[in-house]
Coordinates of C-alpha atoms in Angstrom, one line a residue:
Chain A
X297 CA 79.2 91.5 -24.2
X298 CA 77.9 90.7 -20.9
X299 CA 75.7 92.6 -18.4
X300 CA 75.0 92.0 -14.8
X301 CA 71.9 93.3 -13.5
X302 CA 71.6 93.9 -9.6
X303 CA 68.4 94.8 -7.7
X304 CA 69.4 97.8 -5.3
X305 CA 68.7 96.9 -1.9
X306 CA 66.4 94.3 -3.0
X307 CA 64.5 93.2 0.0
X308 CA 64.1 96.8 1.3
X309 CA 62.8 98.0 -2.3
X310 CA 60.2 94.9 -2.4
X311 CA 58.7 96.2 0.9
X312 CA 58.9 99.8 -0.7
X313 CA 57.3 98.7 -3.9
X314 CA 53.8 98.0 -1.9
X315 CA 54.3 101.1 0.5
X316 CA 55.3 104.3 -1.1
X317 CA 55.5 105.9 2.4
X318 CA 58.8 104.0 2.9
X319 CA 60.4 106.0 0.0
X320 CA 63.5 107.8 1.3
X321 CA 63.1 106.3 4.7
X322 CA 65.3 104.0 6.3
X323 CA 64.4 100.2 6.3
X324 CA 65.8 97.1 7.6
X325 CA 64.9 93.3 7.0
X326 CA 65.6 90.8 9.6
X327 CA 66.7 87.2 9.1
X328 CA 64.6 84.3 10.1
X329 CA 63.3 84.5 13.8
X330 CA 64.1 88.1 13.4
X331 CA 67.5 87.4 14.6
X332 CA 69.7 89.9 13.0
X333 CA 69.9 92.4 10.0
X334 CA 70.1 90.9 6.5
X335 CA 69.2 93.8 4.3
X336 CA 69.1 97.4 4.5
X337 CA 67.8 100.4 2.6
X338 CA 70.6 103.2 1.5
X339 CA 69.1 105.2 4.3
X340 CA 69.7 102.4 6.9
X341 CA 73.3 102.1 5.5
X342 CA 73.7 105.9 6.1
X343 CA 72.8 105.5 9.5
X344 CA 75.5 103.4 10.1
X345 CA 73.3 100.1 10.9
X346 CA 75.8 97.2 10.1
X347 CA 75.0 94.1 8.1
X348 CA 74.5 91.2 10.4
X349 CA 73.8 93.3 13.7
X350 CA 71.7 91.5 16.1
X351 CA 68.1 93.0 16.2
X352 CA 68.4 93.7 20.0
X353 CA 71.6 95.8 19.4
X354 CA 69.8 98.1 17.1
X355 CA 66.8 98.9 19.1
X356 CA 68.1 102.4 19.9
X357 CA 68.9 103.7 16.5
X358 CA 65.6 102.2 15.2
X359 CA 63.6 104.2 17.9
X360 CA 65.5 107.4 17.3
X361 CA 65.5 107.4 13.5
X362 CA 62.2 105.8 13.1
X363 CA 63.5 103.0 11.2
X364 CA 60.9 100.6 9.6
X365 CA 61.9 97.0 10.5
X366 CA 60.5 93.9 8.8
X367 CA 60.7 90.1 9.2
X368 CA 62.0 88.4 6.1
X369 CA 59.0 87.9 3.8
X370 CA 60.7 85.1 1.3
X371 CA 57.1 84.6 -0.5
X372 CA 57.1 88.2 -1.5
X373 CA 60.9 88.5 -2.4
X374 CA 60.8 85.4 -4.3
X375 CA 57.8 86.3 -6.4
X376 CA 59.2 89.7 -7.1
X377 CA 62.7 88.1 -8.2
X378 CA 60.7 85.9 -10.6
X379 CA 58.9 89.0 -12.1
X380 CA 62.3 90.9 -12.5
X381 CA 63.9 87.8 -13.9
X382 CA 61.2 87.3 -16.4
X383 CA 61.4 91.1 -17.7
X384 CA 65.2 90.5 -18.1
X385 CA 64.6 87.6 -20.4
X386 CA 62.6 89.8 -22.6
X387 CA 65.7 91.7 -23.2
X388 CA 68.0 88.9 -24.0
X389 CA 67.6 85.2 -24.7
X390 CA 70.5 84.1 -22.6
X391 CA 70.0 84.9 -18.7
X392 CA 71.8 83.3 -15.9
X393 CA 69.9 84.0 -12.5
X394 CA 72.9 84.2 -10.3
X395 CA 71.0 84.9 -7.0
X396 CA 67.6 86.1 -5.9
X397 CA 68.4 89.7 -6.9
X398 CA 71.3 89.2 -9.6
X399 CA 71.4 88.0 -13.0
X400 CA 74.0 87.9 -15.9
X401 CA 72.4 88.6 -19.2
X402 CA 74.5 88.1 -22.5
X403 CA 74.4 90.7 -25.3
X404 CA 76.3 88.8 -27.9
X405 CA 75.4 90.0 -31.3
X406 CA 74.0 93.3 -29.9
X407 CA 77.2 95.0 -31.1
X408 CA 75.5 97.7 -33.3
X409 CA 73.2 99.2 -30.7
X410 CA 74.3 101.5 -27.7
X411 CA 74.2 99.3 -25.0
X412 CA 74.3 101.8 -22.4
X413 CA 71.2 103.1 -23.5
X414 CA 69.8 99.7 -23.9
X415 CA 70.6 99.2 -20.3
X416 CA 68.9 102.3 -19.4
X417 CA 65.7 101.3 -21.1
X418 CA 66.1 97.7 -19.2
X419 CA 66.3 99.7 -15.9
X420 CA 63.3 101.8 -16.6
X421 CA 61.2 98.8 -17.8
X422 CA 62.0 96.9 -14.7
X423 CA 61.2 99.9 -12.4
X424 CA 58.0 100.9 -14.0
X425 CA 56.8 97.4 -14.3
X426 CA 57.6 96.2 -10.7
X427 CA 58.6 99.1 -8.6
X428 CA 62.0 97.4 -8.2
X429 CA 65.2 99.7 -8.8
X430 CA 68.1 97.8 -10.5
X431 CA 71.7 98.8 -11.6
X432 CA 73.2 97.5 -14.7
X433 CA 77.0 97.0 -15.5
X434 CA 78.0 96.1 -19.0
X435 CA 81.4 94.6 -20.1
X436 CA 83.3 92.2 -22.3
X437 CA 83.6 89.7 -19.7
X438 CA 81.3 88.6 -16.6
X439 CA 84.0 89.9 -14.3
X440 CA 84.1 93.5 -16.2
X441 CA 80.2 93.4 -16.1
X442 CA 80.3 93.1 -12.4
X443 CA 82.9 95.6 -12.0
X444 CA 80.8 98.1 -14.4
X445 CA 77.8 97.4 -12.2
X446 CA 79.7 98.6 -9.0
X447 CA 80.4 101.9 -10.9
X448 CA 76.8 102.0 -11.9
X449 CA 75.6 101.8 -8.5
X450 CA 77.5 105.0 -7.6
X451 CA 76.2 106.9 -10.8
X452 CA 73.1 106.9 -13.0
X453 CA 72.3 103.2 -12.6
X454 CA 73.7 101.9 -16.0
X455 CA 77.4 102.0 -16.8
X456 CA 79.5 100.3 -19.7
X457 CA 83.0 99.3 -19.9
X458 CA 83.3 99.4 -23.7
X459 CA 86.5 101.1 -24.4
X460 CA 90.0 100.6 -23.3
X461 CA 90.2 104.1 -21.6
X462 CA 87.1 103.1 -19.4
X463 CA 88.6 99.7 -18.7
X464 CA 92.0 101.0 -17.7
X465 CA 90.3 103.7 -15.5
X466 CA 88.1 101.1 -13.8
X467 CA 90.9 98.8 -13.0
X468 CA 93.2 101.5 -11.6
X469 CA 90.3 102.8 -9.3
X470 CA 89.4 99.3 -8.1
X471 CA 91.0 97.8 -5.2
X472 CA 92.0 94.2 -6.0
X473 CA 89.7 93.1 -3.0
X474 CA 86.7 94.7 -4.6
X475 CA 87.1 92.3 -7.6
X476 CA 84.4 89.7 -7.9
X477 CA 86.0 86.3 -7.0
X478 CA 88.8 87.6 -4.9
X479 CA 88.2 86.7 -1.4
X480 CA 89.4 88.6 1.7
X481 CA 92.5 86.0 2.1
X482 CA 93.5 86.3 -1.3
X483 CA 93.4 90.1 -1.1
X484 CA 95.4 90.1 2.0
X485 CA 98.0 87.8 0.2
X486 CA 98.2 90.2 -2.9
X487 CA 98.5 93.3 -0.8
X488 CA 101.4 91.6 1.2
X489 CA 103.1 91.4 -2.6
X490 CA 102.4 95.1 -3.1
X491 CA 99.5 94.2 -5.5
X492 CA 96.7 96.7 -4.5
X493 CA 94.6 97.8 -7.4
X494 CA 93.0 95.6 -10.1
X495 CA 95.6 97.3 -12.7
X496 CA 98.5 96.1 -10.7
X497 CA 97.1 92.5 -10.5
X498 CA 96.7 92.1 -14.3
X499 CA 100.2 93.5 -14.7
X500 CA 101.7 90.4 -13.1
X501 CA 103.0 87.5 -15.3
X502 CA 100.5 84.5 -15.8
X503 CA 102.8 82.1 -13.9
X504 CA 103.0 84.3 -11.0
X505 CA 99.3 84.8 -11.0
X506 CA 98.9 80.9 -11.2
X507 CA 101.4 80.1 -8.6
X508 CA 99.7 82.5 -6.0
X509 CA 96.0 82.1 -6.8
X510 CA 95.8 78.9 -9.0
X511 CA 94.0 78.7 -12.1
X512 CA 91.0 80.4 -10.8
X513 CA 93.1 83.4 -10.3
X514 CA 94.4 83.1 -13.8
X515 CA 91.0 83.0 -15.3
X516 CA 90.3 86.1 -13.2
X517 CA 93.2 88.0 -14.8
X518 CA 92.0 87.0 -18.3
X519 CA 88.6 88.3 -17.4
X520 CA 89.7 91.6 -16.2
X521 CA 91.9 91.8 -19.6
X522 CA 88.6 91.6 -21.6
X523 CA 89.1 88.0 -22.6
X524 CA 86.0 86.0 -21.6
X525 CA 86.9 82.9 -19.6
X526 CA 83.7 82.5 -17.5
X527 CA 80.7 81.5 -19.7
X528 CA 76.9 81.7 -19.0
X529 CA 75.6 79.0 -16.8
X530 CA 72.0 78.9 -18.5
X531 CA 70.6 76.0 -16.5
X532 CA 71.4 75.7 -12.8
X533 CA 73.1 72.3 -12.0
X534 CA 70.8 70.1 -9.6
X535 CA 71.8 70.4 -6.0
X536 CA 73.8 67.7 -4.7
X537 CA 72.4 68.0 -1.1
X538 CA 69.5 69.7 0.4
X539 CA 69.1 71.1 3.7
X540 CA 66.3 72.5 5.8
X541 CA 67.5 74.0 9.2
X542 CA 66.0 76.6 11.6
X543 CA 66.9 78.1 14.9
X544 CA 64.1 78.1 17.4
X545 CA 62.9 81.5 18.8
X546 CA 63.1 80.1 22.2
X547 CA 65.1 77.0 23.3
X548 CA 63.3 73.4 23.4
X549 CA 63.9 70.8 25.7
X550 CA 60.8 68.3 25.0
X551 CA 61.4 65.4 22.7
X552 CA 58.1 65.7 21.2
X553 CA 58.5 69.4 20.0
X554 CA 61.8 68.6 18.6
X555 CA 60.4 65.6 16.7
X556 CA 57.8 67.8 15.3
X557 CA 60.3 70.4 14.0
X558 CA 62.5 67.5 12.4
X559 CA 59.3 65.9 10.7
X560 CA 58.6 69.2 9.0
X561 CA 62.2 69.9 8.2
X562 CA 62.1 66.4 6.7
X563 CA 59.0 67.0 4.9
X564 CA 60.3 70.3 3.5
X565 CA 63.4 68.5 2.2
X566 CA 61.3 65.9 0.6
X567 CA 59.2 68.6 -1.4
X568 CA 62.5 70.3 -2.4
X569 CA 63.9 67.1 -3.8
X570 CA 60.7 66.2 -5.6
X571 CA 60.8 69.6 -7.1
X572 CA 64.2 69.0 -8.8
X573 CA 63.1 65.3 -9.7
X574 CA 65.6 63.7 -7.6
X575 CA 65.6 60.9 -4.9
X576 CA 67.8 60.9 -2.0
X577 CA 70.0 58.0 -0.7
X578 CA 71.1 59.4 2.8
X579 CA 69.6 61.6 5.6
X580 CA 71.3 63.3 8.3
X581 CA 69.8 64.9 11.3
X582 CA 71.6 67.5 13.7
X583 CA 70.8 69.2 16.9
X584 CA 72.8 71.7 18.9
X585 CA 72.1 73.8 22.1
X586 CA 72.9 77.7 21.9
X587 CA 76.3 78.8 21.4
X588 CA 75.4 82.1 23.1
X589 CA 74.4 80.7 26.3
X590 CA 77.8 79.7 28.1
X591 CA 75.8 79.3 31.3
X592 CA 73.7 76.3 30.1
X593 CA 75.1 72.8 29.5
X594 CA 75.9 72.5 25.7
X595 CA 75.5 69.6 23.4
X596 CA 75.7 69.0 19.8
X597 CA 75.5 66.0 17.7
X598 CA 74.6 64.5 14.3
X599 CA 73.5 61.2 12.7
X600 CA 73.3 60.2 9.4
X601 CA 71.0 57.2 8.4
X602 CA 71.2 55.3 4.9
X603 CA 68.0 55.0 3.4
X604 CA 67.3 51.3 2.0
X605 CA 66.2 52.5 -1.4
X606 CA 66.5 56.1 -2.9
X607 CA 63.3 58.0 -2.2
X608 CA 61.5 61.3 -2.3
X609 CA 58.8 60.4 -0.1
X610 CA 57.8 62.7 2.7
X611 CA 56.7 60.0 5.1
X612 CA 59.9 57.8 4.5
X613 CA 62.1 60.8 5.1
X614 CA 60.3 61.5 8.3
X615 CA 60.4 57.9 9.3
X616 CA 64.2 57.7 9.1
X617 CA 64.9 61.4 10.3
X618 CA 63.0 60.6 13.4
X619 CA 65.0 57.5 14.0
X620 CA 68.2 59.6 13.5
X621 CA 66.9 62.2 16.0
X622 CA 65.9 59.5 18.6
X623 CA 69.3 58.0 18.4
X624 CA 71.2 61.6 19.1
X625 CA 68.5 63.2 21.5
X626 CA 69.6 63.6 25.1
X627 CA 67.2 64.8 27.7
X628 CA 68.2 67.9 30.1
X629 CA 69.4 70.0 27.1
X630 CA 68.0 73.2 25.9
X631 CA 68.1 72.7 22.2
X632 CA 68.5 75.9 20.0
X633 CA 68.6 74.5 16.5
X634 CA 67.8 71.2 14.7
X635 CA 68.3 70.6 10.8
X636 CA 67.7 67.8 8.3
X637 CA 70.1 67.3 5.4
X638 CA 69.4 64.9 2.5
X639 CA 72.2 64.0 0.0
X640 CA 73.4 61.2 -2.3
X641 CA 70.8 62.6 -4.8
X642 CA 70.1 60.7 -8.0
X643 CA 67.4 61.7 -11.0
X644 CA 64.3 59.8 -9.9
X645 CA 64.3 57.9 -13.0
X646 CA 67.7 56.3 -12.2
X647 CA 66.7 54.7 -8.8
X648 CA 67.7 51.2 -8.5
X649 CA 64.9 49.3 -6.6
X650 CA 65.6 47.2 -3.6
X651 CA 65.8 43.5 -3.6
X652 CA 63.9 43.0 -0.3
X653 CA 61.8 46.0 -0.7
X654 CA 58.0 45.5 0.0
X655 CA 56.8 49.1 -0.1
X656 CA 54.3 50.0 -2.9
X657 CA 56.6 52.8 -4.3
X658 CA 54.3 53.6 -7.4
X659 CA 51.4 54.3 -4.9
X660 CA 53.5 56.5 -2.7
X661 CA 54.7 58.5 -5.5
X662 CA 50.9 59.2 -6.7
X663 CA 50.1 60.1 -3.0
X664 CA 53.3 62.6 -3.0
X665 CA 52.3 64.0 -6.4
X666 CA 48.6 64.6 -5.2
X667 CA 50.1 66.3 -1.8
X668 CA 52.2 68.6 -3.8
X669 CA 49.4 69.5 -6.2
X670 CA 47.1 70.3 -3.3
X671 CA 49.7 72.3 -1.6
X672 CA 50.7 74.4 -4.6
X673 CA 47.1 75.0 -5.0
X674 CA 46.0 75.7 -1.5
X675 CA 49.0 77.0 0.4
X676 CA 52.2 75.3 1.8
X677 CA 51.6 72.5 4.1
X678 CA 47.7 72.3 3.9
X679 CA 48.0 68.7 3.3
X680 CA 51.0 67.1 5.3
X681 CA 52.0 63.9 7.2
X682 CA 50.3 63.7 10.7
X683 CA 53.8 63.8 12.7
X684 CA 54.4 67.2 11.3
X685 CA 51.6 68.2 14.0
X686 CA 50.1 71.3 14.9
X687 CA 51.7 72.7 17.8
X688 CA 54.0 75.1 16.0
X689 CA 55.9 75.7 19.4
X690 CA 59.2 75.2 17.1
X691 CA 58.1 77.8 14.5
X692 CA 59.9 81.0 13.5
X693 CA 59.4 84.3 15.1
X694 CA 58.1 86.6 12.4
X695 CA 56.9 89.5 14.2
X696 CA 57.3 92.2 11.5
X697 CA 56.0 90.3 8.4
X698 CA 54.6 92.4 5.7
X699 CA 51.5 90.9 3.7
X700 CA 52.4 88.5 0.9
X701 CA 50.9 91.0 -1.6
X702 CA 51.6 88.8 -4.5
X703 CA 51.0 85.1 -3.4
X704 CA 47.9 85.0 -1.2
X705 CA 44.4 86.2 -1.8
X706 CA 43.8 87.3 1.6
X707 CA 47.1 89.6 1.8
X708 CA 46.3 91.6 -1.6
X709 CA 47.0 95.2 -1.2
X710 CA 44.0 97.1 -0.3
X711 CA 42.7 100.1 -1.9
X712 CA 40.0 102.7 -0.7
Chain B
X17 CA 37.0 47.6 -23.8
X18 CA 35.1 50.8 -24.4
X19 CA 34.7 53.0 -27.3
X20 CA 37.3 55.9 -27.8
X21 CA 35.9 59.4 -27.4
X22 CA 35.2 61.0 -30.9
X23 CA 36.1 64.2 -29.0
X24 CA 39.7 63.0 -27.9
X25 CA 41.5 64.5 -31.0
X26 CA 39.9 67.9 -30.4
X27 CA 40.5 68.2 -26.6
X28 CA 41.6 71.7 -25.8
X29 CA 43.3 72.8 -22.4
X30 CA 40.8 74.2 -19.9
X31 CA 40.2 78.1 -20.3
X32 CA 42.6 79.9 -18.0
X33 CA 41.3 83.3 -16.9
X34 CA 44.9 84.6 -16.6
X35 CA 45.1 84.3 -20.4
X36 CA 42.1 86.7 -20.8
X37 CA 42.8 89.0 -17.8
X38 CA 46.5 89.3 -17.7
X39 CA 48.3 90.8 -20.8
X40 CA 51.7 91.1 -19.1
X41 CA 52.4 88.7 -16.0
X42 CA 55.5 90.2 -14.6
X43 CA 53.8 93.7 -14.4
X44 CA 50.4 92.5 -13.4
X45 CA 49.3 92.7 -9.7
X46 CA 46.1 92.0 -8.1
X47 CA 44.7 94.4 -5.5
X48 CA 41.6 94.5 -3.3
X49 CA 38.9 97.3 -3.2
X50 CA 37.6 98.1 0.2
X51 CA 35.2 101.0 -0.4
X52 CA 32.2 101.6 -2.9
X53 CA 32.9 103.7 -5.7
X54 CA 29.7 103.6 -7.8
X55 CA 30.9 106.2 -10.3
X56 CA 33.8 104.0 -11.1
X57 CA 31.9 100.8 -10.9
X58 CA 34.0 99.5 -8.1
X59 CA 32.5 97.8 -5.0
X60 CA 34.0 96.8 -1.6
X61 CA 35.7 93.2 -2.0
X62 CA 36.3 93.7 -5.9
X63 CA 39.6 92.4 -7.2
X64 CA 41.2 95.0 -9.3
X65 CA 43.7 93.9 -11.9
X66 CA 46.5 96.5 -12.3
X67 CA 49.1 96.5 -15.0
X68 CA 51.9 98.5 -14.3
X69 CA 53.6 98.4 -17.6
X70 CA 51.0 100.5 -19.1
X71 CA 51.9 104.3 -19.3
X72 CA 49.1 106.3 -17.5
X73 CA 47.3 108.8 -19.5
X74 CA 44.4 111.1 -18.8
X75 CA 41.0 109.3 -18.6
X76 CA 42.8 105.8 -17.5
X77 CA 41.4 104.4 -14.3
X78 CA 44.4 104.0 -12.0
X79 CA 45.4 102.9 -8.6
X80 CA 47.1 106.0 -7.1
X81 CA 49.0 106.8 -3.8
X82 CA 48.1 110.1 -2.1
X83 CA 47.8 111.1 1.5
X84 CA 49.3 108.0 2.6
X85 CA 46.7 105.5 1.0
X86 CA 46.3 103.7 -2.2
X87 CA 43.0 105.0 -4.0
X88 CA 41.3 103.9 -7.3
X89 CA 40.5 107.1 -9.3
X90 CA 40.2 108.3 -12.8
X91 CA 43.3 110.1 -14.1
X92 CA 42.0 113.7 -15.0
X93 CA 45.1 115.9 -15.0
X94 CA 48.9 115.5 -14.5
X95 CA 49.4 117.2 -11.1
X96 CA 51.6 116.1 -8.1
X97 CA 48.9 115.3 -5.7
X98 CA 49.0 111.7 -6.3
X99 CA 51.4 109.2 -7.7
X100 CA 50.0 106.9 -10.1
X101 CA 50.9 103.3 -9.0
X102 CA 49.5 101.2 -12.0
X103 CA 46.7 101.5 -14.4
X104 CA 43.5 99.2 -14.0
X105 CA 42.7 96.8 -16.7
X106 CA 40.0 94.8 -14.9
X107 CA 37.6 94.8 -12.1
X108 CA 36.5 91.4 -11.0
X109 CA 33.1 91.8 -9.2
X110 CA 31.2 89.1 -7.4
X111 CA 27.3 89.5 -8.3

């Protein structure tokens, strides 16, 4: 059996865990730069605030209903997520962290116990230990667990599709578009053929399903029939490309500020590449002006630069990213966004040296390790490459940021 | 060529205070005292270690939420005037 554990309204719940005054009150969390709504408490959903709504469009409803508005505090959400996942791993050895607020756990060999009760215990433990409410769905396959989770969310928080009667009822009650893995396009296509519920979907012959939705759709059919076709992904595969991109709170026209942002994004990519013990062979920089300002001249461009030798050094990333930026920068435009993407990633112990490479790579590596060590101890970007600068004119707008209660000493919860 | 240290085979890892002070890491939170409570041996700026996995019982020192603020107090009776946020396990005090 598989279980899917999903944190309820995760970002809003993290804010609430450290501020009980928010219990029962509407909360929204905004994206980077406080641009638009990316998370809502149930109360905010009930007020009709849509996901993705631009912040400036919800001012009235926020004011009228005393909605609490927060900037996204990823330091807090990341730490709380890690706590929840650690607790889940105490309930099963096999856990697949699917996203920041969801994980599959496998209950193979747990046949003798009442899994719904076990799920309830898990839910209570996570809540009392962290303050985060979760829902848990259990089923014979990952897809059925995901479906059970939807039912759990509407009910007591734990639901197991453990009998044929329950499975058939769930499939009858669920529109095919609500099934995990069926996108909007596929749902539309199936509806056109008169397939509306998940039950109608599994009644189609294998060949028909494969013809319409490929092998992926067929796997889904098996999963809904209770035949496991999707296994646990216990280790996340290393990423093939790593990107750091940000919109500016205000547009930027000066080259110096843009270069500083690019240097910071490049350094951030380098730190991420080192974290997964890779080296990159290629670096790309892109810039563009705002798409929402038709009154201003628009411009967008990108440039990819091959690195002479695969590397994970911040200073090399910055050097080549700056070259790329210089080649695409045009004066006279109001830039809204820049990004750095590194690709062609290989494990750092499989890097082929360059014949004409004169740089002391062992020394650079020691410097980077020392820098990562200091930054993990004293805080992000405490030690950096000089070109990352100090002007901060390009940095994110985070007007409503809550304290980083669990990751910064100066932000600890205050007790009277 | 120098002599190898005779202690080399006996080197232990450095002591980590987390091992001593944090019994259940995912449920443990550090919070900061702001006011003196001599009767509870709490002073301003103390770091209070809270383990939310411990079920609160009468007599426990706990961080509680009441009247819109977090307070450190001794749990005396089970009434609804406050909500227990977590049980205190250590108070780290600078002398």
